[in-house]
PDB file of C-alpha atoms in Angstrom:
ATOM      1  CA  MET H   1      42.584 -81.044-277.537  1.00  0.00           C
ATOM      2  CA  ALA H   2      42.179 -81.960-273.866  1.00  0.00           C
ATOM      3  CA  SER H   3      40.603 -79.576-271.413  1.00  0.00           C
ATOM      4  CA  MET H   4      42.863 -78.150-268.709  1.00  0.00           C
ATOM      5  CA  SER H   5      40.889 -79.886-265.943  1.00  0.00           C
ATOM      6  CA  SER H   6      41.457 -83.437-267.154  1.00  0.00           C
ATOM      7  CA  PRO H   7      42.456 -85.845-264.367  1.00  0.00           C
ATOM      8  CA  TRP H   8      45.300 -87.285-266.424  1.00  0.00           C
ATOM      9  CA  LEU H   9      46.842 -83.894-267.274  1.00  0.00           C
ATOM     10  CA  GLU H  10      49.418 -84.182-264.458  1.00  0.00           C
ATOM     11  CA  SER H  11      50.347 -87.710-265.504  1.00  0.00           C
ATOM     12  CA  LYS H  12      53.795 -88.599-266.841  1.00  0.00           C
ATOM     13  CA  THR H  13      51.991 -89.322-270.104  1.00  0.00           C
ATOM     14  CA  PRO H  14      49.286 -86.615-270.218  1.00  0.00           C
ATOM     15  CA  VAL H  15      47.310 -88.204-273.023  1.00  0.00           C
ATOM     16  CA  GLY H  16      43.874 -89.502-272.107  1.00  0.00           C
ATOM     17  CA  PRO H  17      42.712 -92.910-273.269  1.00  0.00           C
ATOM     18  CA  PRO H  18      40.640 -93.074-276.454  1.00  0.00           C
ATOM     19  CA  ARG H  19      36.881 -93.650-276.302  1.00  0.00           C
ATOM     20  CA  SER H  20      37.488 -97.152-277.669  1.00  0.00           C
ATOM     21  CA  ALA H  21      39.055 -97.979-274.280  1.00  0.00           C
ATOM     22  CA  TYR H  22      35.697 -97.491-272.522  1.00  0.00           C
ATOM     23  CA  PRO H  23      35.339-100.509-270.187  1.00  0.00           C
ATOM     24  CA  THR H  24      32.855-103.112-271.366  1.00  0.00           C
ATOM     25  CA  VAL H  25      30.827-105.632-269.384  1.00  0.00           C
ATOM     26  CA  ARG H  26      33.052-108.317-270.872  1.00  0.00           C
ATOM     27  CA  GLN H  27      36.163-106.617-269.458  1.00  0.00           C
ATOM     28  CA  LEU H  28      34.504-106.281-266.066  1.00  0.00           C
ATOM     29  CA  LEU H  29      33.564-109.968-266.093  1.00  0.00           C
ATOM     30  CA  TYR H  30      37.102-110.879-267.106  1.00  0.00           C
ATOM     31  CA  ALA H  31      38.476-108.850-264.188  1.00  0.00           C
ATOM     32  CA  ALA H  32      35.939-110.531-261.901  1.00  0.00           C
ATOM     33  CA  ALA H  33      36.984-113.984-263.109  1.00  0.00           C
ATOM     34  CA  VAL H  34      40.674-113.241-262.564  1.00  0.00           C
ATOM     35  CA  THR H  35      40.385-111.470-259.210  1.00  0.00           C
ATOM     36  CA  GLY H  36      37.621-113.760-257.933  1.00  0.00           C
ATOM     37  CA  GLY H  37      39.551-116.822-259.075  1.00  0.00           C
ATOM     38  CA  TRP H  38      42.713-115.727-257.293  1.00  0.00           C
ATOM     39  CA  SER H  39      40.709-114.820-254.217  1.00  0.00           C
ATOM     40  CA  GLY H  40      39.095-118.260-254.234  1.00  0.00           C
ATOM     41  CA  LEU H  41      42.493-119.929-254.529  1.00  0.00           C
ATOM     42  CA  VAL H  42      43.979-117.879-251.676  1.00  0.00           C
ATOM     43  CA  CYS H  43      40.927-118.635-249.514  1.00  0.00           C
ATOM     44  CA  LEU H  44      41.249-122.321-250.388  1.00  0.00           C
ATOM     45  CA  VAL H  45      44.876-122.310-249.243  1.00  0.00           C
ATOM     46  CA  VAL H  46      43.820-120.650-245.975  1.00  0.00           C
ATOM     47  CA  TYR H  47      41.088-123.263-245.603  1.00  0.00           C
ATOM     48  CA  LEU H  48      43.456-126.184-246.254  1.00  0.00           C
ATOM     49  CA  VAL H  49      46.038-124.853-243.806  1.00  0.00           C
ATOM     50  CA  GLY H  50      43.284-124.490-241.220  1.00  0.00           C
ATOM     51  CA  ARG H  51      42.154-128.055-241.865  1.00  0.00           C
ATOM     52  CA  LEU H  52      45.748-129.252-241.425  1.00  0.00           C
ATOM     53  CA  PHE H  53      45.720-127.645-237.988  1.00  0.00           C
ATOM     54  CA  GLY H  54      42.452-129.372-237.082  1.00  0.00           C
ATOM     55  CA  MET H  55      39.908-126.593-237.669  1.00  0.00           C
ATOM     56  CA  THR H  56      36.400-127.897-238.356  1.00  0.00           C
ATOM     57  CA  PHE H  57      35.029-124.836-240.215  1.00  0.00           C
ATOM     58  CA  GLU H  58      31.489-125.246-238.912  1.00  0.00           C
ATOM     59  CA  ILE H  59      29.101-122.295-239.005  1.00  0.00           C
ATOM     60  CA  SER H  60      25.480-121.654-238.164  1.00  0.00           C
ATOM     61  CA  LEU H  61      23.359-119.804-240.710  1.00  0.00           C
ATOM     62  CA  ALA H  62      20.242-118.029-239.423  1.00  0.00           C
ATOM     63  CA  GLY H  63      20.117-120.024-236.205  1.00  0.00           C
ATOM     64  CA  THR H  64      20.354-123.465-237.818  1.00  0.00           C
ATOM     65  CA  ASP H  65      22.475-126.326-236.558  1.00  0.00           C
ATOM     66  CA  LEU H  66      26.190-126.171-237.284  1.00  0.00           C
ATOM     67  CA  LEU H  67      27.015-126.824-240.937  1.00  0.00           C
ATOM     68  CA  GLN H  68      30.391-127.883-242.304  1.00  0.00           C
ATOM     69  CA  VAL H  69      31.875-125.373-244.770  1.00  0.00           C
ATOM     70  CA  SER H  70      32.982-127.279-247.863  1.00  0.00           C
ATOM     71  CA  TRP H  71      36.208-126.553-249.738  1.00  0.00           C
ATOM     72  CA  LEU H  72      34.096-126.031-252.852  1.00  0.00           C
ATOM     73  CA  VAL H  73      32.135-123.239-251.157  1.00  0.00           C
ATOM     74  CA  VAL H  74      35.403-121.608-250.089  1.00  0.00           C
ATOM     75  CA  LEU H  75      36.630-121.747-253.692  1.00  0.00           C
ATOM     76  CA  LEU H  76      33.454-120.648-255.490  1.00  0.00           C
ATOM     77  CA  VAL H  77      31.889-117.992-253.224  1.00  0.00           C
ATOM     78  CA  PRO H  78      34.674-115.424-253.852  1.00  0.00           C
ATOM     79  CA  LEU H  79      34.363-116.015-257.597  1.00  0.00           C
ATOM     80  CA  ALA H  80      30.573-115.664-257.522  1.00  0.00           C
ATOM     81  CA  SER H  81      30.846-112.539-255.366  1.00  0.00           C
ATOM     82  CA  ALA H  82      33.288-110.974-257.824  1.00  0.00           C
ATOM     83  CA  VAL H  83      31.007-111.717-260.788  1.00  0.00           C
ATOM     84  CA  VAL H  84      27.967-110.224-259.027  1.00  0.00           C
ATOM     85  CA  PHE H  85      29.998-107.148-258.048  1.00  0.00           C
ATOM     86  CA  ALA H  86      31.218-106.695-261.630  1.00  0.00           C
ATOM     87  CA  LEU H  87      27.698-107.002-263.025  1.00  0.00           C
ATOM     88  CA  LEU H  88      26.391-104.466-260.516  1.00  0.00           C
ATOM     89  CA  GLY H  89      29.364-102.222-261.272  1.00  0.00           C
ATOM     90  CA  SER H  90      28.504-102.369-264.960  1.00  0.00           C
ATOM     91  CA  LEU H  91      25.180-100.698-264.149  1.00  0.00           C
ATOM     92  CA  ILE H  92      26.914 -97.497-263.020  1.00  0.00           C
ATOM     93  CA  ARG H  93      29.425 -97.197-265.851  1.00  0.00           C
ATOM     94  CA  GLY H  94      29.488 -93.640-267.152  1.00  0.00           C
ATOM     95  CA  TRP H  95      28.273 -92.063-263.912  1.00  0.00           C
ATOM     96  CA  ARG H  96      30.230 -89.280-262.274  1.00  0.00           C
ATOM     97  CA  HIS H  97      32.342 -90.744-259.437  1.00  0.00           C
ATOM     98  CA  ALA H  98      31.450 -94.286-260.552  1.00  0.00           C
ATOM     99  CA  GLY H  99      34.784 -95.642-259.323  1.00  0.00           C
ATOM    100  CA  ARG H 100      34.305 -94.203-255.845  1.00  0.00           C
ATOM    101  CA  ILE H 101      30.699 -95.353-255.699  1.00  0.00           C
ATOM    102  CA  ALA H 102      31.712 -98.895-256.673  1.00  0.00           C
ATOM    103  CA  PHE H 103      34.621 -98.918-254.225  1.00  0.00           C
ATOM    104  CA  TRP H 104      32.620 -97.728-251.227  1.00  0.00           C
ATOM    105  CA  ALA H 105      29.562 -99.843-252.054  1.00  0.00           C
ATOM    106  CA  GLY H 106      31.808-102.914-252.345  1.00  0.00           C
ATOM    107  CA  THR H 107      33.517-102.007-249.089  1.00  0.00           C
ATOM    108  CA  LEU H 108      30.195-101.622-247.262  1.00  0.00           C
ATOM    109  CA  VAL H 109      28.968-104.984-248.567  1.00  0.00           C
ATOM    110  CA  ALA H 110      32.251-106.599-247.513  1.00  0.00           C
ATOM    111  CA  LEU H 111      31.942-105.099-244.033  1.00  0.00           C
ATOM    112  CA  ALA H 112      28.349-106.332-243.792  1.00  0.00           C
ATOM    113  CA  SER H 113      29.443-109.803-244.903  1.00  0.00           C
ATOM    114  CA  LEU H 114      31.818-109.949-241.943  1.00  0.00           C
ATOM    115  CA  ALA H 115      28.745-110.353-239.742  1.00  0.00           C
ATOM    116  CA  ILE H 116      28.363-113.942-240.986  1.00  0.00           C
ATOM    117  CA  PRO H 117      31.619-115.322-239.567  1.00  0.00           C
ATOM    118  CA  LEU H 118      31.831-112.994-236.577  1.00  0.00           C
ATOM    119  CA  ASP H 119      28.229-113.457-235.346  1.00  0.00           C
ATOM    120  CA  GLN H 120      28.421-117.204-234.741  1.00  0.00           C
ATOM    121  CA  PRO H 121      27.119-119.000-231.643  1.00  0.00           C
ATOM    122  CA  GLY H 122      29.458-119.940-228.806  1.00  0.00           C
ATOM    123  CA  ASP H 123      29.994-123.428-230.265  1.00  0.00           C
ATOM    124  CA  VAL H 124      32.155-121.918-232.996  1.00  0.00           C
ATOM    125  CA  GLY H 125      35.598-120.954-231.743  1.00  0.00           C
ATOM    126  CA  TRP H 126      37.056-117.484-232.165  1.00  0.00           C
ATOM    127  CA  PHE H 127      39.970-118.787-234.203  1.00  0.00           C
ATOM    128  CA  THR H 128      37.525-120.243-236.735  1.00  0.00           C
ATOM    129  CA  ARG H 129      35.650-116.933-236.825  1.00  0.00           C
ATOM    130  CA  ILE H 130      38.846-114.986-237.433  1.00  0.00           C
ATOM    131  CA  VAL H 131      40.039-117.333-240.193  1.00  0.00           C
ATOM    132  CA  LEU H 132      36.646-117.185-241.922  1.00  0.00           C
ATOM    133  CA  ALA H 133      36.616-113.381-241.583  1.00  0.00           C
ATOM    134  CA  SER H 134      40.110-113.238-243.094  1.00  0.00           C
ATOM    135  CA  MET H 135      38.722-114.937-246.197  1.00  0.00           C
ATOM    136  CA  HIS H 136      36.198-112.112-246.538  1.00  0.00           C
ATOM    137  CA  VAL H 137      39.016-109.574-246.193  1.00  0.00           C
ATOM    138  CA  VAL H 138      41.111-111.363-248.843  1.00  0.00           C
ATOM    139  CA  THR H 139      38.186-111.298-251.247  1.00  0.00           C
ATOM    140  CA  TRP H 140      37.591-107.594-250.615  1.00  0.00           C
ATOM    141  CA  LEU H 141      41.284-106.820-251.041  1.00  0.00           C
ATOM    142  CA  LEU H 142      41.635-108.619-254.359  1.00  0.00           C
ATOM    143  CA  VAL H 143      38.273-107.860-255.979  1.00  0.00           C
ATOM    144  CA  VAL H 144      36.805-104.508-254.941  1.00  0.00           C
ATOM    145  CA  PRO H 145      39.689-102.107-255.765  1.00  0.00           C
ATOM    146  CA  GLN H 146      40.322-103.657-259.181  1.00  0.00           C
ATOM    147  CA  VAL H 147      36.701-103.763-260.338  1.00  0.00           C
ATOM    148  CA  ALA H 148      36.094-100.262-258.945  1.00  0.00           C
ATOM    149  CA  ARG H 149      39.126 -98.959-260.851  1.00  0.00           C
ATOM    150  CA  ILE H 150      37.802-100.400-264.100  1.00  0.00           C
ATOM    151  CA  VAL H 151      34.334 -98.961-263.460  1.00  0.00           C
ATOM    152  CA  GLY H 152      36.017 -95.619-262.700  1.00  0.00           C
ATOM    153  CA  ASP H 153      37.606 -95.609-266.157  1.00  0.00           C
ATOM    154  CA  SER H 154      34.129 -94.958-267.559  1.00  0.00           C
ATOM    155  CA  GLU H 155      33.593 -91.688-265.692  1.00  0.00           C
ATOM    156  CA  PRO H 156      32.863 -88.546-267.730  1.00  0.00           C
ATOM    157  CA  GLY H 157      36.033 -86.700-268.715  1.00  0.00           C
ATOM    158  CA  GLN H 158      38.225 -89.807-268.614  1.00  0.00           C
ATOM    159  CA  MET H 159      38.186 -90.432-272.375  1.00  0.00           C
ATOM    160  CA  VAL H 160      39.381 -88.319-275.306  1.00  0.00           C
ATOM    161  CA  ASP H 161      38.096 -88.153-278.874  1.00  0.00           C
ATOM    162  CA  ARG H 162      41.017 -88.679-281.227  1.00  0.00           C
ATOM    163  CA  ASP H 163      41.441 -88.151-284.933  1.00  0.00           C
ATOM    164  CA  ALA H 164      41.810 -91.419-286.823  1.00  0.00           C
TER     165      ALA H 164
END
């Protein structure tokens, strides 16, 4: 029998998920592949539209000369970021407030990553900075809430022991 303080008690279907539904690393990696893949594709579309309008997508990393951002980087970095986030999220499965911790940690990392496109030298135009920053926002929007929700499914009190 469920305790009266269960978070799903007010649900339309007030039956908690069984312990067999505990999120696995494999499920987190699957979510990362799907959300990171879609994020990479959306970012690639943004990149290609920018290239059609003549954007050069050049950035400077750590004070180096301007480097051209490749379409492959635009496609793969969101996927790699999602996989790393899912693996790190798997480390906190079962913690109290794991979903919130994952969400806010992912949000803080995404905000910190905005420094890369926004802190470019004067040679890089503001439109390029904004388009590159929008790719970071797209990746945050598609990856962080979904992976954090899955990590949150592992929190104590979310699962119910059922009779077979």
